[in-house]
PDB file of C-alpha atoms in Angstrom:
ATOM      1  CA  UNK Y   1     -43.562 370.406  61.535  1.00 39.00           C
ATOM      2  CA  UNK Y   2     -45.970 372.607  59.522  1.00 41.00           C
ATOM      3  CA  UNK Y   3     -46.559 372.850  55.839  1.00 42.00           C
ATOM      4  CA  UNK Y   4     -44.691 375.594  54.700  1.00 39.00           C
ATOM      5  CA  UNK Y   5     -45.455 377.651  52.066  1.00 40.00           C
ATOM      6  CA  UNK Y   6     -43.805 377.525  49.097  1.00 41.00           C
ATOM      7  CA  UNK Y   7     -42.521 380.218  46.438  1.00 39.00           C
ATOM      8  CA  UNK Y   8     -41.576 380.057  43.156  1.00 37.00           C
ATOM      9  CA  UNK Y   9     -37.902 378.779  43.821  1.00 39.00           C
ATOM     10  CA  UNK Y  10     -39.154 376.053  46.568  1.00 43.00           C
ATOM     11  CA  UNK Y  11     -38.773 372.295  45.717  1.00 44.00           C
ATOM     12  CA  UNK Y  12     -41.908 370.416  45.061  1.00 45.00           C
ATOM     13  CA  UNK Y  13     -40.571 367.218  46.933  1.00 54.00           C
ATOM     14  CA  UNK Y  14     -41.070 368.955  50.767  1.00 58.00           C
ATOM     15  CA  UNK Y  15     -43.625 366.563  52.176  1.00 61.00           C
ATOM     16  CA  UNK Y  16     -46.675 366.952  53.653  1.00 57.00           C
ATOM     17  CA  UNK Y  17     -46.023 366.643  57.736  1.00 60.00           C
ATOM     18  CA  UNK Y  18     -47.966 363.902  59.426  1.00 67.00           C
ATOM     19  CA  UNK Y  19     -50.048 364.324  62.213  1.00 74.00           C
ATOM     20  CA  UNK Y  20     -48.994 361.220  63.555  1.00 87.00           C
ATOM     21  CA  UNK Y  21     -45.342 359.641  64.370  1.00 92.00           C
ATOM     22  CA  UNK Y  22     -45.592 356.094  65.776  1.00 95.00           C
ATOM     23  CA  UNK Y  23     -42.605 354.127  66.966  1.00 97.00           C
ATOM     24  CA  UNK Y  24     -42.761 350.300  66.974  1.00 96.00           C
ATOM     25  CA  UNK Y  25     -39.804 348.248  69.003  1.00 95.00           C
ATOM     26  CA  UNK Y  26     -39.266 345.024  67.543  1.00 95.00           C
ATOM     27  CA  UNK Y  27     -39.021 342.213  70.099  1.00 93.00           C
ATOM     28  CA  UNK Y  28     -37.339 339.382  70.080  1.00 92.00           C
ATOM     29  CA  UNK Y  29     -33.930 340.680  68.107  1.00 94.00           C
ATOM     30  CA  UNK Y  30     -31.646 337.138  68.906  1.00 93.00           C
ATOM     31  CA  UNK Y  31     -27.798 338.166  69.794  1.00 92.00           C
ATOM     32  CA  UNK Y  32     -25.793 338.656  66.503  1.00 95.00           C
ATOM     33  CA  UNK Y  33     -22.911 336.682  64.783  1.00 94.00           C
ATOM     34  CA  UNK Y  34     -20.881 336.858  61.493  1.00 96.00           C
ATOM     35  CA  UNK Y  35     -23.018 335.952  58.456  1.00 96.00           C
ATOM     36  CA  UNK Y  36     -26.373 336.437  60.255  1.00 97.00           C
ATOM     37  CA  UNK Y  37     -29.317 336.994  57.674  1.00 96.00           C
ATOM     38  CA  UNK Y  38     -30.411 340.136  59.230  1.00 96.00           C
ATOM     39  CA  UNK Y  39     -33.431 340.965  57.234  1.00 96.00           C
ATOM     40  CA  UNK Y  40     -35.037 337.348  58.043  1.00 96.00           C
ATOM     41  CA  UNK Y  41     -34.102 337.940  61.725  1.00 97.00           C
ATOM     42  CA  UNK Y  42     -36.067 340.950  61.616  1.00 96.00           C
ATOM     43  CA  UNK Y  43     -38.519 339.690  59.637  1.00 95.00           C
ATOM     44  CA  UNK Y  44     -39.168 336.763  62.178  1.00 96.00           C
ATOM     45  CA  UNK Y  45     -39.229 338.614  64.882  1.00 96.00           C
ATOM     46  CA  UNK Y  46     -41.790 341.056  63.462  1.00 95.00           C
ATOM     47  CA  UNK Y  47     -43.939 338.108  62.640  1.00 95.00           C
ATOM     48  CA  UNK Y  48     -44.208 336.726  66.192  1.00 95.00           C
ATOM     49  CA  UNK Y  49     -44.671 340.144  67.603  1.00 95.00           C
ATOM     50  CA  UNK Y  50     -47.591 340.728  64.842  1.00 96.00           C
ATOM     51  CA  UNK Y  51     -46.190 343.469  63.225  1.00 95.00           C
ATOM     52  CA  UNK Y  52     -46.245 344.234  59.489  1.00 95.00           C
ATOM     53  CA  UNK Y  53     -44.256 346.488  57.405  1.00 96.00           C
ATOM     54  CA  UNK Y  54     -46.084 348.952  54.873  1.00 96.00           C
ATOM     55  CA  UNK Y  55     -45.453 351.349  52.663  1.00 97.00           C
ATOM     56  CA  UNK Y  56     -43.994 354.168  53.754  1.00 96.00           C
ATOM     57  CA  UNK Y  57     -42.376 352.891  56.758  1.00 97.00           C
ATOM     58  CA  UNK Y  58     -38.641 353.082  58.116  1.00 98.00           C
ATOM     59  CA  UNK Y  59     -36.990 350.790  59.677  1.00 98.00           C
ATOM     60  CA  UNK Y  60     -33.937 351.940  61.877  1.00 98.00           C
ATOM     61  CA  UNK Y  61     -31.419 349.592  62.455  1.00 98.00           C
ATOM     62  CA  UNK Y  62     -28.451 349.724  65.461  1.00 97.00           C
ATOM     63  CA  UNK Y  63     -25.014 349.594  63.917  1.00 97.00           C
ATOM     64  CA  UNK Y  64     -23.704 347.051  66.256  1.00 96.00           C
ATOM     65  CA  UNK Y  65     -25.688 344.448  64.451  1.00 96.00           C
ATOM     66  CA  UNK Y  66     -24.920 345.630  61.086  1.00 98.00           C
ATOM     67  CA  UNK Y  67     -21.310 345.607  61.906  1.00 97.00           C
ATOM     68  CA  UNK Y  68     -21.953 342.035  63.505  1.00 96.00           C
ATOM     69  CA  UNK Y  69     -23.668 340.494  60.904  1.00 97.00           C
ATOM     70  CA  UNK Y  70     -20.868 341.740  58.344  1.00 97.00           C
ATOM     71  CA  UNK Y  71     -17.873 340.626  60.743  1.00 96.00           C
ATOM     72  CA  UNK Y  72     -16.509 343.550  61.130  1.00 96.00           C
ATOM     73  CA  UNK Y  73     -15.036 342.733  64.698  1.00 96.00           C
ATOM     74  CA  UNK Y  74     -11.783 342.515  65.620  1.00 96.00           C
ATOM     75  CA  UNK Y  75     -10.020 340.381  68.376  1.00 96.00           C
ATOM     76  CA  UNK Y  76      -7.814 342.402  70.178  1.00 96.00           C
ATOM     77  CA  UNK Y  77      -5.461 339.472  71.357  1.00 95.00           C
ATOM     78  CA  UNK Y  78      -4.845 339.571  67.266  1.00 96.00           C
ATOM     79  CA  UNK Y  79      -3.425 343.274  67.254  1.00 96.00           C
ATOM     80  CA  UNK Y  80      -0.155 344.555  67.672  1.00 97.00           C
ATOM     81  CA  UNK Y  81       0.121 348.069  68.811  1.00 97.00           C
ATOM     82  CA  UNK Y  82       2.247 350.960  66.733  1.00 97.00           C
ATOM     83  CA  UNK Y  83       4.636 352.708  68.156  1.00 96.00           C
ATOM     84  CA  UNK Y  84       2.054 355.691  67.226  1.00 95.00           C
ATOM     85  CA  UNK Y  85      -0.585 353.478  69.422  1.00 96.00           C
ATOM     86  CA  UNK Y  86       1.992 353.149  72.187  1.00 96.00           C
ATOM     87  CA  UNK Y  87       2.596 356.504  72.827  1.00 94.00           C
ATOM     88  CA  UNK Y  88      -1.307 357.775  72.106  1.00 93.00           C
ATOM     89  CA  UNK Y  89      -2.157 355.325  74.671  1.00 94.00           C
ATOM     90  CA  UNK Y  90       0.253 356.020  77.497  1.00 93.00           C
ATOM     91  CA  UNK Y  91      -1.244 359.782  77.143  1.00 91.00           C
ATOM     92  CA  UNK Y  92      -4.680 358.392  77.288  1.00 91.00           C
ATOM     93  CA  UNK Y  93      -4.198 355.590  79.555  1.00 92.00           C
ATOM     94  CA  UNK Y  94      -5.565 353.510  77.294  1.00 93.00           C
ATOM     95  CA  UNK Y  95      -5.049 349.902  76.158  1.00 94.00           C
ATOM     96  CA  UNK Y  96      -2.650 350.081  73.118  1.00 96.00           C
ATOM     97  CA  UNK Y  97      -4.168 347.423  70.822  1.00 97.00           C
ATOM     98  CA  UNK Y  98      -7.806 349.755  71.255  1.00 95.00           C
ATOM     99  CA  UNK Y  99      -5.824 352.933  70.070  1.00 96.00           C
ATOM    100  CA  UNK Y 100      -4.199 350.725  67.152  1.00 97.00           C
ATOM    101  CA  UNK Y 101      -7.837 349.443  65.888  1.00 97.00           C
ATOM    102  CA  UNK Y 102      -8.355 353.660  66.413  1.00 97.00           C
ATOM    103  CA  UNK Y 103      -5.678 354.286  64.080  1.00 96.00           C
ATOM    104  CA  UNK Y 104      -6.499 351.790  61.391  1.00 96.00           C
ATOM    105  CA  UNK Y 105     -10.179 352.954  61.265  1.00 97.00           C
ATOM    106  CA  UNK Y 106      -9.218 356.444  60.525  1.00 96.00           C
ATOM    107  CA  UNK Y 107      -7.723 359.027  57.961  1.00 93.00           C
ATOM    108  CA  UNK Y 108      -6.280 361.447  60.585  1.00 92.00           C
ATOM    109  CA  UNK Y 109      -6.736 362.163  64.301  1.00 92.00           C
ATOM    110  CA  UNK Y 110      -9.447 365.807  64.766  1.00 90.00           C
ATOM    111  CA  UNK Y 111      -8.239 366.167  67.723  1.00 88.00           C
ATOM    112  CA  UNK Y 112      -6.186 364.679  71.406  1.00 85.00           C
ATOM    113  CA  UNK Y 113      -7.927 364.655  74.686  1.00 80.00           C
ATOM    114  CA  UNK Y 114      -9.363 362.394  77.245  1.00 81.00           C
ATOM    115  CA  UNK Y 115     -10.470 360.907  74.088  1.00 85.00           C
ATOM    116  CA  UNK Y 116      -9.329 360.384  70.349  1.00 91.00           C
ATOM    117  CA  UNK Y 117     -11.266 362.469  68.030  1.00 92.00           C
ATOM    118  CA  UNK Y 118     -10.570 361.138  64.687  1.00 93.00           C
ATOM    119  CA  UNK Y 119     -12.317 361.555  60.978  1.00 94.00           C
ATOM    120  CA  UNK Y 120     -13.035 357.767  59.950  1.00 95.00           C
ATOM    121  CA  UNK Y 121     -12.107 356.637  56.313  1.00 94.00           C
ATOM    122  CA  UNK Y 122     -15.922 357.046  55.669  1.00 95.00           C
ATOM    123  CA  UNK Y 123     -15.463 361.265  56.222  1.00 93.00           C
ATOM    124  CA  UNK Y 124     -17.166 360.804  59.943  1.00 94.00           C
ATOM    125  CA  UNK Y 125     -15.818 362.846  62.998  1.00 92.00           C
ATOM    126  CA  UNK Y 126     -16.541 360.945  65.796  1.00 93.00           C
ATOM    127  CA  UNK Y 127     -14.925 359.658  69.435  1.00 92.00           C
ATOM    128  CA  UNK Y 128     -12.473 356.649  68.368  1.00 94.00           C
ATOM    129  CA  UNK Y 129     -13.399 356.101  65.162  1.00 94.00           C
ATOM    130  CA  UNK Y 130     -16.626 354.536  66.188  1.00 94.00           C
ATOM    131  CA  UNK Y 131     -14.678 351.593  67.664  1.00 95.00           C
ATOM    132  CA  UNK Y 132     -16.222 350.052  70.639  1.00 91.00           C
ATOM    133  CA  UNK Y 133     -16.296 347.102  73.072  1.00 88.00           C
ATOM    134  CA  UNK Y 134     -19.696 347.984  74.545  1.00 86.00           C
ATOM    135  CA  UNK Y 135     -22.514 345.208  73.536  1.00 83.00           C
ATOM    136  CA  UNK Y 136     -19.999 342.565  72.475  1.00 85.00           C
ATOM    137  CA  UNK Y 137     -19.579 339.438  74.886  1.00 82.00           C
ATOM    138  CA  UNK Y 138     -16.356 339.184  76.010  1.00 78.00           C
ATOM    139  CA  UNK Y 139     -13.751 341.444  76.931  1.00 82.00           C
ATOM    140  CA  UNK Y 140     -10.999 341.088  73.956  1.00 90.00           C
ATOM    141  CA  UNK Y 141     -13.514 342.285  71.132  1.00 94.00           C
ATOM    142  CA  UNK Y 142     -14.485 345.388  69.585  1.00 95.00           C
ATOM    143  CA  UNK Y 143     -16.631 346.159  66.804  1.00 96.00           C
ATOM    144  CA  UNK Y 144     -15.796 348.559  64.021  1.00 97.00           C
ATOM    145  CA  UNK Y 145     -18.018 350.838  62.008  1.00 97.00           C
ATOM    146  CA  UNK Y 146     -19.575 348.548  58.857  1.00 97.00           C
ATOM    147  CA  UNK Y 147     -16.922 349.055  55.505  1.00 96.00           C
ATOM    148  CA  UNK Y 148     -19.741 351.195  53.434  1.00 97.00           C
ATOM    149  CA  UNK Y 149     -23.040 351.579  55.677  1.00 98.00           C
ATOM    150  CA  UNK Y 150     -25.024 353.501  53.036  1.00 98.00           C
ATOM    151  CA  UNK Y 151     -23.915 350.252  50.645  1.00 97.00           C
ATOM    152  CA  UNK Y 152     -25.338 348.007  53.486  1.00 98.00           C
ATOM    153  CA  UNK Y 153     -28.526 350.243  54.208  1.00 98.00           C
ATOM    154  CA  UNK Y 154     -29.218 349.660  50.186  1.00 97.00           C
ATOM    155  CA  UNK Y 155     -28.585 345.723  50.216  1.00 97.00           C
ATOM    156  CA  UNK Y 156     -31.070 345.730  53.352  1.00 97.00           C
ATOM    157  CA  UNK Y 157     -33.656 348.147  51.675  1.00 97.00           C
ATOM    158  CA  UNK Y 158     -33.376 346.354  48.153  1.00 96.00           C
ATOM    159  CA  UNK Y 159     -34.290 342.861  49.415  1.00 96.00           C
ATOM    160  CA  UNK Y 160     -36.796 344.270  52.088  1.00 96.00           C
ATOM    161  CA  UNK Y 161     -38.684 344.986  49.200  1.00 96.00           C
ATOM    162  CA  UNK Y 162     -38.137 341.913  47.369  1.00 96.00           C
ATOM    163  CA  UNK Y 163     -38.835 340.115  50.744  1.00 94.00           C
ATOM    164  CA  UNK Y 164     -42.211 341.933  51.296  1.00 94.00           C
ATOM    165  CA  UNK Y 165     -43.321 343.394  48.455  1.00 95.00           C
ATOM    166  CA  UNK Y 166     -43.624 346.721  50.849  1.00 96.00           C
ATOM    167  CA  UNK Y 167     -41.433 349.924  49.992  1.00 97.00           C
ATOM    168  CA  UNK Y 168     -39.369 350.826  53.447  1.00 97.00           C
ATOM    169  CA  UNK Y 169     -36.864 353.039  54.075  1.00 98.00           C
ATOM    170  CA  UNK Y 170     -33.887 352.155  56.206  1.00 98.00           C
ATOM    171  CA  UNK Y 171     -31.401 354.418  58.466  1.00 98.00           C
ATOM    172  CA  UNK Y 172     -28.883 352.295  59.572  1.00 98.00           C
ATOM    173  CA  UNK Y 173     -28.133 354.810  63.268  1.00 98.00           C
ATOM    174  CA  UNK Y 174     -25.282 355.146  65.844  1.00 96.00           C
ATOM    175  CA  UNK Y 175     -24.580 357.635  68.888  1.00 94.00           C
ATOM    176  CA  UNK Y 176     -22.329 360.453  68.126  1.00 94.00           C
ATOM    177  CA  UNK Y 177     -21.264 363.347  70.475  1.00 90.00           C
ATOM    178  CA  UNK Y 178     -21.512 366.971  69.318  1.00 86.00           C
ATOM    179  CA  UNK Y 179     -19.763 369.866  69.941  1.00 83.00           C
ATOM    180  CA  UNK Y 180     -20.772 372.454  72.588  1.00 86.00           C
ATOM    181  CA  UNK Y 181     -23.681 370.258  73.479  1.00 91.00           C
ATOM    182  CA  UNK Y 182     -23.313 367.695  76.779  1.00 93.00           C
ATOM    183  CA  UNK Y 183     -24.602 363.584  76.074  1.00 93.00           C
ATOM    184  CA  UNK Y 184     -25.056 361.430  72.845  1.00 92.00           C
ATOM    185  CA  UNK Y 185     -27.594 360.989  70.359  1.00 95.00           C
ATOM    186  CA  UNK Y 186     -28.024 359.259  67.718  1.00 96.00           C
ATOM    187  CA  UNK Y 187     -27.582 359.610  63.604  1.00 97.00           C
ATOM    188  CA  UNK Y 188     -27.557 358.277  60.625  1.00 98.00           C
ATOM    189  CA  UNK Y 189     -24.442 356.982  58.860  1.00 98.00           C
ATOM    190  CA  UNK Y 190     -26.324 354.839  56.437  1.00 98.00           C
ATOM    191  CA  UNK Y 191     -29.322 355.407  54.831  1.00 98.00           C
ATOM    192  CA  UNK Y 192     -31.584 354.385  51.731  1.00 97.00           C
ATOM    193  CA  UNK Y 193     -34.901 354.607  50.183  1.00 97.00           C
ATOM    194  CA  UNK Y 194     -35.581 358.519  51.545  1.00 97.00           C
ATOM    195  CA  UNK Y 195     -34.147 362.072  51.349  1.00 96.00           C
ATOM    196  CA  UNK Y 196     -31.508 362.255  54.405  1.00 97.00           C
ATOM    197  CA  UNK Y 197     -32.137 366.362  53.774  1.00 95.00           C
ATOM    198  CA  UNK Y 198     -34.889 368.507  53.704  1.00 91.00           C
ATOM    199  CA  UNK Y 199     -33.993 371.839  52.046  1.00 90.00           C
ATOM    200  CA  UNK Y 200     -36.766 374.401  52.874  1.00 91.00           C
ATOM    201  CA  UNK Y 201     -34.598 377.061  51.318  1.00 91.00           C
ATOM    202  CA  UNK Y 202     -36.778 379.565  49.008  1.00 90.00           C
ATOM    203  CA  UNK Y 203     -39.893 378.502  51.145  1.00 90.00           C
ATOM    204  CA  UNK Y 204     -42.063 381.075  53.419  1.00 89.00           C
ATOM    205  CA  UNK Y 205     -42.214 380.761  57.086  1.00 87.00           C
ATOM    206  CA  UNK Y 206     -45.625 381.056  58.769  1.00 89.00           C
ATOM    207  CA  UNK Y 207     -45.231 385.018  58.226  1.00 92.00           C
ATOM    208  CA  UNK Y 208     -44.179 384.810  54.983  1.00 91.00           C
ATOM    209  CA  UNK Y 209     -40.533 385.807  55.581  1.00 91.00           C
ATOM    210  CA  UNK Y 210     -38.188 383.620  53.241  1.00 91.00           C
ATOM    211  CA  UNK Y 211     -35.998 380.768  54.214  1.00 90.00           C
ATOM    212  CA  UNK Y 212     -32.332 381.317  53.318  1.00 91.00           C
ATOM    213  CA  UNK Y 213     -30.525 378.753  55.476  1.00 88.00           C
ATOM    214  CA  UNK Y 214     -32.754 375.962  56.689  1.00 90.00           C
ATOM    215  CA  UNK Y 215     -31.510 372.613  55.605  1.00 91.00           C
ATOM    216  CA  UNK Y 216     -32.852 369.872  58.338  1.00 93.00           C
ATOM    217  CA  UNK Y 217     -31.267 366.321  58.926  1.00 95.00           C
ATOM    218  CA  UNK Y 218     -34.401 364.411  58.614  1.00 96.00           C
ATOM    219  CA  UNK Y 219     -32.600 361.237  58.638  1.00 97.00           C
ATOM    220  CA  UNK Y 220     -30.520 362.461  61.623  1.00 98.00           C
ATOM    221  CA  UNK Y 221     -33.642 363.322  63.345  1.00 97.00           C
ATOM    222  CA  UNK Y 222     -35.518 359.899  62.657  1.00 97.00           C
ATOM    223  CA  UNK Y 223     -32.645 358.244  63.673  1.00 98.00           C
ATOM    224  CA  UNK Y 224     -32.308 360.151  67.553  1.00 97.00           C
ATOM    225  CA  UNK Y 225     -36.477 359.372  67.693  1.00 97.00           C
ATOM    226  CA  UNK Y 226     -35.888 355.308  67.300  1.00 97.00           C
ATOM    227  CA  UNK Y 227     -32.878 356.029  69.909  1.00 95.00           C
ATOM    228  CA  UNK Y 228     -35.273 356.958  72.726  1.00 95.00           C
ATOM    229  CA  UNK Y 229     -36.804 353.195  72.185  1.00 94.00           C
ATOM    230  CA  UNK Y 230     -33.369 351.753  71.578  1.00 92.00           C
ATOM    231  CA  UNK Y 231     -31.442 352.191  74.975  1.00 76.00           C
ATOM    232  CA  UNK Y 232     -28.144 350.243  75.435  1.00 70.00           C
ATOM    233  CA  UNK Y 233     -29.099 347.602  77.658  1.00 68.00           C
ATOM    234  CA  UNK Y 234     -32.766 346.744  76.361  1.00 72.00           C
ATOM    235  CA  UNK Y 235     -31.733 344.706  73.137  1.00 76.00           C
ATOM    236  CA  UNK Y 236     -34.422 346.648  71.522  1.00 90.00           C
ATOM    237  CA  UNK Y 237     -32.036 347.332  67.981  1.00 96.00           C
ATOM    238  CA  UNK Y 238     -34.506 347.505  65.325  1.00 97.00           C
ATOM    239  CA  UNK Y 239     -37.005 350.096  65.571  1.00 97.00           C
ATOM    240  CA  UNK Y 240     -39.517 350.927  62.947  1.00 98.00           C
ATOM    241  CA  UNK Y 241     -41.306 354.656  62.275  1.00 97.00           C
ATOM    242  CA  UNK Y 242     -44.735 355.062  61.009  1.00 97.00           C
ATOM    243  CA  UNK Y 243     -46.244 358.167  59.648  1.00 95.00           C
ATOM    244  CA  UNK Y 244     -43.245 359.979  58.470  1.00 95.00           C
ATOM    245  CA  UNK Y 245     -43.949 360.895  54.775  1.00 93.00           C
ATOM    246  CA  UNK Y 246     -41.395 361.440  52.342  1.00 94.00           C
ATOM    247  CA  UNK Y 247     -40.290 361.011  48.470  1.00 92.00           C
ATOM    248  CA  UNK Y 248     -39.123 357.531  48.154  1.00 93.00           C
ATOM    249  CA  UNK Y 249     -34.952 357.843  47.146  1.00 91.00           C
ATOM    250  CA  UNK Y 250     -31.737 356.134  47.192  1.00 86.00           C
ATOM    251  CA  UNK Y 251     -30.063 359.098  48.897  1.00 90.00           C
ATOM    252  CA  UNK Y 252     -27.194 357.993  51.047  1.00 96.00           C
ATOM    253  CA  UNK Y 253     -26.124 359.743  54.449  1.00 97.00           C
ATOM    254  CA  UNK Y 254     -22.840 360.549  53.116  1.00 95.00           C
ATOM    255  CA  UNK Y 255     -24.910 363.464  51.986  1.00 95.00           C
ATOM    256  CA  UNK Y 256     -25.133 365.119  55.347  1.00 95.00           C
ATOM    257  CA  UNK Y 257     -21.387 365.299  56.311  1.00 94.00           C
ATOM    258  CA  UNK Y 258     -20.472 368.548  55.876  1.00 90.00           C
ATOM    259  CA  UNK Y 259     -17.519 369.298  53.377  1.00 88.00           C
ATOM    260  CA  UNK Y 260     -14.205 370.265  55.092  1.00 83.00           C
ATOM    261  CA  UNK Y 261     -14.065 373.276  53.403  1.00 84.00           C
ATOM    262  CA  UNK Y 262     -17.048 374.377  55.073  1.00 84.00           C
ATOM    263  CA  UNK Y 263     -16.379 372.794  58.219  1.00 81.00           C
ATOM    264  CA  UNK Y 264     -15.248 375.424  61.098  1.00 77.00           C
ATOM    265  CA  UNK Y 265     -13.494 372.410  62.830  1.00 70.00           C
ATOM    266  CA  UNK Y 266     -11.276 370.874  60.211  1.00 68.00           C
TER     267      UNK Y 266
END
């Protein structure tokens, strides 16, 4: 991205685009349970790969573990389906006690297809509420999106710092679909320590023509780079991004869900 120029309405906190964006994979990630210190599993595993953290860095973290680590799982054995589940799930040929979990993790259902569309109680608009049995041993659980993940992305921030001494951001990421566009990627639904937005509005473009529109979804971005190193099979969850400069913030990714009543969709 190039410096753009600024006029007299442009915000002073646009940074300065690196020439360099590294990507680090941290090795070495154990499997996840309930009450797992994440931050001193990462730490560890950093250690042994030689790896340090410093300033300026951001760590993005897979929200399978956060949602492991905080226990939000649910046994499916333990769920009895609605008669709302029942009948979603003989449309969708689906297993009843999955569509129930659906339901519970939702406000209202977007939209019915092959798949339930639903708006989460965080404000998301995602396929099933996020729920999903993929990465979890056995085949009667399914994690659930963490309660507050811009809360958890803050805790893990916080005592990064207090840990190392080093300021790092964190993006806590997971794979959404998108409308007219084919395949996942992913984005941030937690976040803390940097501006999820960049608003280039009232800059110039490289031929001095203003900017009217142009918010970008930095932290959205970010997170789809560390998904490249992140695949679903390697048990590569933690990812950290060097060179990315930015104004150090507690701005949460709440922030980049649009408001219904801008929303085409809703």
């Amino acid at each position: 991205m190039a410096k753009p120029s600024k006029s007299r309405s442009a915000s002073a906190d646009i940074p300065v685009a690196s020439w360099h964006l590294r990507l680090f994979r941290i090795p070495g990630i154990p499997e996840i349970c309930p009450g797992d210190d994440l931050l001193k599993l990462v730490t560890i595993a950093m250690r042994r790969a030689a790896i340090r953290f410093h300033d300026g860095d951001v760590l993005v973290v897979a929200q399978k573990i956060v949602s492991k680590a905080e226990g939000a799982l649910v046994r499916l054995a333990s769920v009895k389906p609605s008669p709302q589940a029942l009948a979603a799930a003989a449309l969708l040929k689906k297993d009843p006690r999955m569509i129930e979990v659906v339901l519970r993790e939702s406000r209202r259902i977007v939209r019915r297809g092959r798949v339930l569309i639903t708006e989460t109680r965080h404000g998301f608009v995602c396929a099933n509420a996020g729920v999903d049995h993929s990465n979890v041993s056995g085949d009667d659980m399914v994690t659930v999106l963490p309660r507050n993940p811009d809360r958890s992305a803050k805790k893990f921030a916080v005592a990064l710092r207090k840990r190392t001494g080093k300021r790092v951001a964190v993006i806590i990421s997971d794979t959404f679909g998108r409308p007219w566009r084919l395949g996942l990627t992913n984005v941030a639904i937690g976040a803390a320590g940097l501006p999820v937005l960049l608003d280039l509005r009232g800059t110039l473009d490289r031929h001095g023509k203003p900017l009217t529109a142009t918010i970008l979804a930095v932290a959205d971005e970010l997170a789809a780079a560390a998904g490249l190193l992140m695949g679903k099979s390697d048990g590569s969850p933690v990812i950290l991004i060097r060179g990315y400069r930015y104004k150090p913030c507690f701005q949460p990714a709440a922030r980049i869900i649009r408001p219904a009543g801008e929303d085409l969709f809703r």
